[in-house]
XYZ file of C-alpha atoms in Angstrom:
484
model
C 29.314 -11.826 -17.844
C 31.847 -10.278 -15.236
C 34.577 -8.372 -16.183
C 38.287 -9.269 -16.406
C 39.420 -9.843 -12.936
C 36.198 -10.761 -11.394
C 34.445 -13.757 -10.379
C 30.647 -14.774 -9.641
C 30.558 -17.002 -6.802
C 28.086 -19.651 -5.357
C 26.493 -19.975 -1.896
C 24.894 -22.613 -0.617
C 22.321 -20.930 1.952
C 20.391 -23.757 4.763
C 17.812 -21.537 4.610
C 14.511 -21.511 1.628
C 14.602 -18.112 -0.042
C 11.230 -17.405 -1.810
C 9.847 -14.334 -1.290
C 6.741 -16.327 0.998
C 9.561 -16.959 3.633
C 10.939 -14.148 6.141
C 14.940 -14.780 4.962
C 13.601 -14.705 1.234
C 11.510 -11.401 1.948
C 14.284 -9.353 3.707
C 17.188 -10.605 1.016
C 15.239 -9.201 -1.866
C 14.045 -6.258 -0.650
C 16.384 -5.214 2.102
C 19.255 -6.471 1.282
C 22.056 -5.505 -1.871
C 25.334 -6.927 -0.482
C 27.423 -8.884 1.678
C 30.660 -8.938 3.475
C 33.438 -11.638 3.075
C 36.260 -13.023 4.664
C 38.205 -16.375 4.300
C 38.300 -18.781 6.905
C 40.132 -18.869 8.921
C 40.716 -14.804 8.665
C 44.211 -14.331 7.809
C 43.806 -10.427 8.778
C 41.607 -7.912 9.032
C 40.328 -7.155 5.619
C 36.769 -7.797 4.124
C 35.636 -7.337 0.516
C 32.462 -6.191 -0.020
C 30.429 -8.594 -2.845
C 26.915 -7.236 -4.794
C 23.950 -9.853 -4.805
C 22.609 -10.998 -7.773
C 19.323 -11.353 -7.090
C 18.138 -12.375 -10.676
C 20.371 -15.296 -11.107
C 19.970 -16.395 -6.815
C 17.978 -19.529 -5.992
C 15.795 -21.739 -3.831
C 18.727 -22.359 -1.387
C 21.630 -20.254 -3.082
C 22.777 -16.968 -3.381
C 24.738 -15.704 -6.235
C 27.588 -12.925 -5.510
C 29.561 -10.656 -7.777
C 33.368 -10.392 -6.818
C 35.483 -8.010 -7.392
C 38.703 -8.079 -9.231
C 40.563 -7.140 -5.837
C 38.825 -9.743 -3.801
C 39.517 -12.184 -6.226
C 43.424 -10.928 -6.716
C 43.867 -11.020 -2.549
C 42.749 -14.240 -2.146
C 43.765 -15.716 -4.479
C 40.669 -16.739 -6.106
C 40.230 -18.612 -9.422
C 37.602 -20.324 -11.558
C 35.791 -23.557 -10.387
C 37.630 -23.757 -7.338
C 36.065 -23.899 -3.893
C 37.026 -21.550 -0.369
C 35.798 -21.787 2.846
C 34.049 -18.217 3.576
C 32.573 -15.877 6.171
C 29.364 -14.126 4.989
C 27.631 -11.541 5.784
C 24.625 -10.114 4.692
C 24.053 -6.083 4.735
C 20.324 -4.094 5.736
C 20.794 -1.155 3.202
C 20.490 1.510 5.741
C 18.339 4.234 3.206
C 14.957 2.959 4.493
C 16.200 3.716 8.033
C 17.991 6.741 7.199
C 14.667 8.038 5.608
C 12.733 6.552 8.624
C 15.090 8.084 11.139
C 14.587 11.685 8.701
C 10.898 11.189 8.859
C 10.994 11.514 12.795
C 13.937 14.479 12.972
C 11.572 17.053 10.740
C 8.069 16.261 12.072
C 7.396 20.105 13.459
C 6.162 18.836 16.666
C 5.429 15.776 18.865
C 1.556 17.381 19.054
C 0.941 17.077 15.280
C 0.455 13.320 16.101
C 0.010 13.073 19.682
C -1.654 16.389 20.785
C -2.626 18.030 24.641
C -6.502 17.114 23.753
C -7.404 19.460 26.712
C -5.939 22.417 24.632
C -7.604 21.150 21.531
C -10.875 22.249 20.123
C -13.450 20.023 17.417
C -14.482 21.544 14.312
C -18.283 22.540 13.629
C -20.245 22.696 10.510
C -23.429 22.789 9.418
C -24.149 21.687 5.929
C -26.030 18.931 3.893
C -24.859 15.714 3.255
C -27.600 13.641 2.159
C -25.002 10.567 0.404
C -23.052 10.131 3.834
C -24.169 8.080 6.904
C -24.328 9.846 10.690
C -20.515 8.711 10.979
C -19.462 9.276 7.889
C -21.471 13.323 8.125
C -19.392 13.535 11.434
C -15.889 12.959 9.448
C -16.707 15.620 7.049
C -17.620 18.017 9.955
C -14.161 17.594 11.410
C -12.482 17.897 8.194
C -13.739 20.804 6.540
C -15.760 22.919 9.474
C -14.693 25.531 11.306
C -12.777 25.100 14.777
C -15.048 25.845 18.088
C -12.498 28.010 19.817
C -9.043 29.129 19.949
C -7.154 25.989 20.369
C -5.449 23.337 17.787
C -7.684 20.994 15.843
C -6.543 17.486 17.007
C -5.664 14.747 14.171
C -8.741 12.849 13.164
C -9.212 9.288 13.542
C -10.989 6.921 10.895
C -10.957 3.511 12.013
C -13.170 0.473 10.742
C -13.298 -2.444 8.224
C -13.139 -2.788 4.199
C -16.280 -1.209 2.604
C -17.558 0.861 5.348
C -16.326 4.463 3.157
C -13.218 5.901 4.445
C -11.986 6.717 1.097
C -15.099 8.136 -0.295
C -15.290 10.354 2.902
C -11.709 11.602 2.152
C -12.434 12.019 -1.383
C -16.030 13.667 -0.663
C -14.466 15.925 2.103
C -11.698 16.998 -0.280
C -13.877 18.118 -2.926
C -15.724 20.209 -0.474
C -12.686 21.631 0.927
C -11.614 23.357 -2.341
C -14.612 24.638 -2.659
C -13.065 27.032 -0.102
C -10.811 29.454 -0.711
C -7.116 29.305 0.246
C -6.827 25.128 0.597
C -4.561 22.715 -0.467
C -5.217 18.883 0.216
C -2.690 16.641 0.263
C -3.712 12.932 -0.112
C -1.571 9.939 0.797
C -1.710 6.070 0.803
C 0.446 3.430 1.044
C -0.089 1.467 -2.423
C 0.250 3.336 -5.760
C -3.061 1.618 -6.574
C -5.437 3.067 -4.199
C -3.565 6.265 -5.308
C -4.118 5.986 -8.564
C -8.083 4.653 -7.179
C -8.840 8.137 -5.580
C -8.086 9.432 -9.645
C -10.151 6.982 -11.406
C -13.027 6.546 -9.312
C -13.220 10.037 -7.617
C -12.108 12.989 -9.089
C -12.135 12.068 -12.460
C -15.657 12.293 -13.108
C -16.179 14.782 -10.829
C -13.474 17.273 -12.928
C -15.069 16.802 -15.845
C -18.416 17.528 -14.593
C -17.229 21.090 -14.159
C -15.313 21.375 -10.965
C -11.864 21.925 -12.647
C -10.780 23.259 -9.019
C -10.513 19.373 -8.062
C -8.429 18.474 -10.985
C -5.841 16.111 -9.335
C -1.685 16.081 -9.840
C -1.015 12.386 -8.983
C 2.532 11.916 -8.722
C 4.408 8.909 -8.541
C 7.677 8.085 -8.872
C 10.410 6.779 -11.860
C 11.091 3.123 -11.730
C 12.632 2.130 -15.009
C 9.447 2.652 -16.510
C 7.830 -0.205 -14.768
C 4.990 1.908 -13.175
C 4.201 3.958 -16.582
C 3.659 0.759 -17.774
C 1.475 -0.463 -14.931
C -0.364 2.701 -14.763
C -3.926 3.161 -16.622
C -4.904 5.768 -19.267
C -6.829 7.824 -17.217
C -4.631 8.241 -14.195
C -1.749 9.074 -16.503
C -3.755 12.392 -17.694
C -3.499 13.658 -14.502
C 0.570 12.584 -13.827
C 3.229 14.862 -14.727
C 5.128 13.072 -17.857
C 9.015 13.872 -19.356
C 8.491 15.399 -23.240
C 8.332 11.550 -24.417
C 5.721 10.811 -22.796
C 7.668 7.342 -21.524
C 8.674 8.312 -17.579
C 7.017 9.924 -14.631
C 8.625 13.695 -13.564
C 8.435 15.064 -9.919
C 6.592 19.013 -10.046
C 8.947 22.177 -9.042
C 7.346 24.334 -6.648
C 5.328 26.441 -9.548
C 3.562 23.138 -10.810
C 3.151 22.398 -7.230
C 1.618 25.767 -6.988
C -1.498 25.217 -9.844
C -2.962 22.190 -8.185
C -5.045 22.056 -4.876
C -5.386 18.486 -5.225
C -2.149 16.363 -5.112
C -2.116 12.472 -4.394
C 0.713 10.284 -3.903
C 2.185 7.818 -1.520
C 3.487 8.364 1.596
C 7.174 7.361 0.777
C 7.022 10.003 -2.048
C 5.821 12.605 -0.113
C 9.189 12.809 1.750
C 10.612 14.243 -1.520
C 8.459 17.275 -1.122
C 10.915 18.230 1.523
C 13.393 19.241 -1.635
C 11.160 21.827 -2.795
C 11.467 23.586 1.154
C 7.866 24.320 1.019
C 6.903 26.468 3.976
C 4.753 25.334 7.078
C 1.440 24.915 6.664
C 1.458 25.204 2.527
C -0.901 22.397 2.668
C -4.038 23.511 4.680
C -4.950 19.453 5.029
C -3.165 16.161 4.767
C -4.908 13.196 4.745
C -3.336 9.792 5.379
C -5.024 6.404 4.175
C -4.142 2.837 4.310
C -2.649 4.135 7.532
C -3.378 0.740 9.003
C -0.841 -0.670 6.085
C 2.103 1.546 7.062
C 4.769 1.335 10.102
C 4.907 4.826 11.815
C 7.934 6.397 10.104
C 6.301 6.457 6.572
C 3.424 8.030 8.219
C 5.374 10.699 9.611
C 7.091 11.484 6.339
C 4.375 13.575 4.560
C 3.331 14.747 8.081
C 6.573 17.109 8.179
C 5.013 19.212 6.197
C 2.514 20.387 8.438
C 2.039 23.674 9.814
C 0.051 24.760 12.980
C -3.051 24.620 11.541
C -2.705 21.635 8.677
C -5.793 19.417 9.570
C -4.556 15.797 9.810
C -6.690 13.146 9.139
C -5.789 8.948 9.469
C -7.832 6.520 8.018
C -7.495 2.637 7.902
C -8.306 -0.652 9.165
C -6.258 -2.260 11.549
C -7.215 -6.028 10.711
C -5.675 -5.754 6.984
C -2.382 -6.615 6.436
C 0.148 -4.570 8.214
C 3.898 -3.299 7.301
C 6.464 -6.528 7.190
C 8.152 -6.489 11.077
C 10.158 -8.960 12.177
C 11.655 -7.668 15.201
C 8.249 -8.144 17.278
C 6.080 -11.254 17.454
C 3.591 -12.097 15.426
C 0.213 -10.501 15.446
C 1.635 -7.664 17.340
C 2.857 -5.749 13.859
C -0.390 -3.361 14.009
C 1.038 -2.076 17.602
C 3.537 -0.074 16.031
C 1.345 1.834 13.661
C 0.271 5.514 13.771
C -3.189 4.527 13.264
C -3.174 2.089 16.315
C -1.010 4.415 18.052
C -3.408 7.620 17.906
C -6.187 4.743 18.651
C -4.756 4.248 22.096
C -3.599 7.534 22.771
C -7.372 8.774 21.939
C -8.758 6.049 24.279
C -6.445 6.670 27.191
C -7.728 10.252 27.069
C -10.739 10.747 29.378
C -11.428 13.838 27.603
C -14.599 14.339 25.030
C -12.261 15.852 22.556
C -10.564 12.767 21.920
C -13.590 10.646 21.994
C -14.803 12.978 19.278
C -11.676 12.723 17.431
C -11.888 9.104 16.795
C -14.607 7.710 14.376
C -15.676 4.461 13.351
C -16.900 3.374 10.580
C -19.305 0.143 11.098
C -21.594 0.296 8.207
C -20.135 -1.739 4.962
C -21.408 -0.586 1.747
C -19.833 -3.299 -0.930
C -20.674 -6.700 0.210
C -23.561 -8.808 0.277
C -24.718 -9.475 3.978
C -23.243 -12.772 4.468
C -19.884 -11.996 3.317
C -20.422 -9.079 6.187
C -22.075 -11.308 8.742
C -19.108 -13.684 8.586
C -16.204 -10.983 8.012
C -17.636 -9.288 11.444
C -17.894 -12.823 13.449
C -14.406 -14.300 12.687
C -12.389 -11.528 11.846
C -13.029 -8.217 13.810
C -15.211 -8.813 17.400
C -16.713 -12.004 17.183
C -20.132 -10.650 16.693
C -22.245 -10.639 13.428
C -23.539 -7.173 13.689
C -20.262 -5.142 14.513
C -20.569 -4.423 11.089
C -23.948 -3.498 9.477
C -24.256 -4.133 5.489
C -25.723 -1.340 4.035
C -25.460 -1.618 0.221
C -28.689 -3.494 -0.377
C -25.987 -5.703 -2.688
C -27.824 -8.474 -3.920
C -26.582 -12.286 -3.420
C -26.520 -14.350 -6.475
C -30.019 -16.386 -7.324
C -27.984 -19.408 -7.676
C -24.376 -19.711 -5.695
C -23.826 -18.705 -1.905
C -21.921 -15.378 -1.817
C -19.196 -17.044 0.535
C -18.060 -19.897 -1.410
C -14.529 -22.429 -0.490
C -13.146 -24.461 -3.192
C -10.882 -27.498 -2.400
C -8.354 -28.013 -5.289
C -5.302 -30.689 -4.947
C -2.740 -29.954 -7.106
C 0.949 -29.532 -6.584
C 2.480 -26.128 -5.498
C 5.363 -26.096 -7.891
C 8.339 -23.273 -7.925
C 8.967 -20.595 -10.867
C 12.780 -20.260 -10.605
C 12.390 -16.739 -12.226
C 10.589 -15.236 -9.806
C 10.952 -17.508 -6.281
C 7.648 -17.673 -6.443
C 4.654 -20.501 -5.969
C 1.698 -21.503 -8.726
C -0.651 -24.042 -8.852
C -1.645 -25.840 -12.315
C -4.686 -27.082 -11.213
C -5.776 -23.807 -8.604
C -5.391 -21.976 -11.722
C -7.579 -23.956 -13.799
C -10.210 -24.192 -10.950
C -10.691 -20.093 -10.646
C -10.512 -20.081 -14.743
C -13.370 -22.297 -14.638
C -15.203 -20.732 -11.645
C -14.762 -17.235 -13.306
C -16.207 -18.242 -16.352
C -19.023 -20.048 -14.141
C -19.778 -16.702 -13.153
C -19.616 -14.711 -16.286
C -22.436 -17.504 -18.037
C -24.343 -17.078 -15.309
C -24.156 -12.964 -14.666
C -27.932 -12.354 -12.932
C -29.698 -9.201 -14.122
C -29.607 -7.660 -10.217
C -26.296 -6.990 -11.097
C -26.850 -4.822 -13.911
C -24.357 -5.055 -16.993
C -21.763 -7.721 -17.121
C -18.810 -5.645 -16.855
C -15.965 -8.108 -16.733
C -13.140 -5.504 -14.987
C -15.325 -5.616 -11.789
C -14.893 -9.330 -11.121
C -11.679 -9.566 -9.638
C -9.098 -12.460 -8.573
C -6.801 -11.967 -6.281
C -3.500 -14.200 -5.397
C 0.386 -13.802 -5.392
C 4.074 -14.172 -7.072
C 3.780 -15.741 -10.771
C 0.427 -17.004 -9.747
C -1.084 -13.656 -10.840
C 0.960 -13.523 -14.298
C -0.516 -17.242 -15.399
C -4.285 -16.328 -13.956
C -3.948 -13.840 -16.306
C -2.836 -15.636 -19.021
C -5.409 -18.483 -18.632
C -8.348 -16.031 -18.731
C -6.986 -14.573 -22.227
C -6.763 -18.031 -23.673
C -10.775 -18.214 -22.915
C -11.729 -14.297 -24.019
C -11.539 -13.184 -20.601
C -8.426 -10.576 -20.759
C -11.093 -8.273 -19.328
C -11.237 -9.718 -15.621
C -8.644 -7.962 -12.590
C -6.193 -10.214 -11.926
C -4.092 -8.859 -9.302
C -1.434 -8.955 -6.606
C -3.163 -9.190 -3.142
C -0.971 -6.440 -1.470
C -2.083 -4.228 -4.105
C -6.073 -4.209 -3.505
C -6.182 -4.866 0.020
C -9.871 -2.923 0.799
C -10.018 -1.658 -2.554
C -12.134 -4.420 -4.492
């Protein structure tokens, strides 16, 4: 209901607004408000209006007036005024962006003089990682070979291939050594709350209480504590009820060597004014996900001698861009940007300081042998499969499904479902469960996993409790991008 005074008001937009389309994307997620004027403009005045974004639609937008807008122009109930709109970009994702790039130290913690620059050494045993994967641990936790700066490291190569259990394995070695602190960043809040689950977890309760994570995330009207599993939340910092997420002061800060959390959230370490260098690594993943500001933000708290590490893969889906063509939105990434840099160098530092990672441990060869062809460099063995993962006796593991059905619109989200898609991956995931082969060990029903969008996700889910399968992921796809 407005209050006395005000008025909502209708507008017809020419454009479609679901969140699938670029107008729908940027309204809901960029946008809050809009200016007005009548038209003709009988002076100079506008009146700023607030969006409603719950109530907007397909093709209309739904504004809140206020009590002065509606007194100055005379406005009343069910009546109808020719109007000049005008939609605002809420400038605190720039302003942050813009912050990001005024307190990164220096221009050489991202783009260093690789001729000044010396590689780390080390010498140990690491029977459980391939030669690539033994060379990214060297650079992250050895010992520099001269005087000079260690140069940002460079991870670079397709889903599956390890680049978060080299960060993970690397960080467990590195506080093993006295004096560290490892910062870990990624772009999702799921593949945060990942590196807890599936990688320190275990390996704190095994006895290396030195690892013992502080994931930190931040308050969204409880939404995320909601969303967040009961293992991750041991290791979050929680108010006294237990029912919303808490950012650490410096002496919480201080009793972990382990702290993971996104990249946007790391800019709010800059509150605490934690000195240069306090952590003795940052490492960035899903860098391939992220434009270059958020990046930047958790890299202005390096000191001289933070090691930097990048990891990603540049053929997932990139940060939303619309002021560049498409296919070009991975050009304006760190990841991509250090990739260039580090190839324009004719120097064997940079060379060295730019890995790839070729050899996929989580698919069955086919799903690798046609990933490789038609999605990275056109050839089937750009990317080895190395997980001995065993196909299914009975179905191909690369299988398309044709479904007709009608795409029809859930006017509380603005988003797409399908009756009939939904019913054909029901069916096809209980095809699979009946049929679980032995080779695959234990039917566990939280590893099969569906992925798909908008309200799509929500009745998925809802199908597969109807038939006993609550157990099965159902998830967004920009949540789990290389993480399934």
């Amino acid at each position: 209901m407005s209050l006395p005074g005000e008025l909502f008001a209708e507008v017809p937009i020419s454009y479609i607004l679901t969140p699938d389309t670029t107008e729908g994307y940027v309204l809901r997620r960029s946008i809050r408000s809009a200016f007005i004027a009548p038209l003709p403009p009988t002076n100079n005045k506008v009146y700023e209006a607030i969006i409603l974004h719950d109530t907007s639609g397909e093709n209309k937008i739904y504004l809140q007036l206020s009590k002065r807008c509606c007194s100055d122009l005379g406005l009343r109930k069910n009546s109808e005024h020719q109007m000049e709109v005008q939609f605002q970009l809420n400038r605190l994702q720039f302003c942050e962006w813009h912050q990001a790039v005024d307190i990164l130290p220096a221009v050489s913690i991202v783009l260093p003089d690789v001729t000044a620059c010396s590689v780390p050494a080390h010498n140990g045993e690491f029977p459980k990682l391939n030669a690539k994967q033994k060379a990214a641990m060297a650079f992250i936790i050895g010992d520099a070979v001269g005087l000079g700066p260690v140069p940002p490291l460079l991870i670079y190569g397709p889903f599956g291939t390890g680049k978060t259990f080299t960060l993970a394995a690397a960080t467990k070695e590195i506080v093993r050594q006295p004096g560290t602190k490892v910062l870990i960043c990624t772009h999702t809040n799921s593949s945060a709350d990942l590196y807890v689950k599936d990688h320190f977890h275990h390996y704190v309760y095994r006895g290396h209480p030195e690892a013992r994570p502080l994931r930190i995330k931040a308050n969204k009207k409880g939404v995320v504590l909601i969303a967040t599993d009961d293992i991750t939340l041991q290791y979050c910092l929680l108010s006294e009820d237990g029912q919303s997420f808490q950012f650490p002061d410096r002496s919480k800060l201080d009793s972990h060597r382990v702290i993971i959390t996104t990249t946007v959230m790391a800019r709010a370490f800059q509150a605490l004014k934690l000195p240069p260098g306090y952590f003795t690594h940052i490492l960035i993943d899903e860098a391939s996900q992220m434009l270059e500001c958020a990046a930047l933000m958790p890299l202005g708290l390096a000191g001289k001698g933070t090691r930097v590490v990048l990891a990603g893969d540049h053929m997932q889906m990139g940060g939303k861009l619309f002021s560049v063509e498409d296919g070009r939105h991975s050009d304006y990434t760190l990841l991509n940007r250090l990739f260039y840099f580090y190839q324009g160098e004719k120097h064997e530092i940079a060379s060295k300081s730019r890995i790839i990672f070729n050899e996929n441990y989580r698919s069955t060869k086919e799903i690798v042998d046609f990933v490789s062809t038609h999605f990275y460099v056109g050839k089937n063995d750009a990317i080895k499969a190395s997980g001995n993962v065993p196909p299914h006796p009975q179905f191909h593991p690369l299988m398309f499904h044709h479904v007709r059905g009608t795409c029809r619109l859930d006017t509380t989200t603005m988003s797409w479902f399908n009756s009939e898609e939904i019913a054909e991956v029901s069916e096809t995931v209980q095809h699979l469960v009946s049929s679980w082969p032995s080779q695959w060990g234990n039917l566990e029903l939280q590893k099969i996993c569906v992925l798909s969008e908008g309200t799509q996700v929500v009745l998925i889910r809802k199908e597969l409790r109807k038939r006993n399968l609550s157990r099965v992921t159902v998830e967004n796809i920009a949540n789990v991008q290389g993480t399934v």
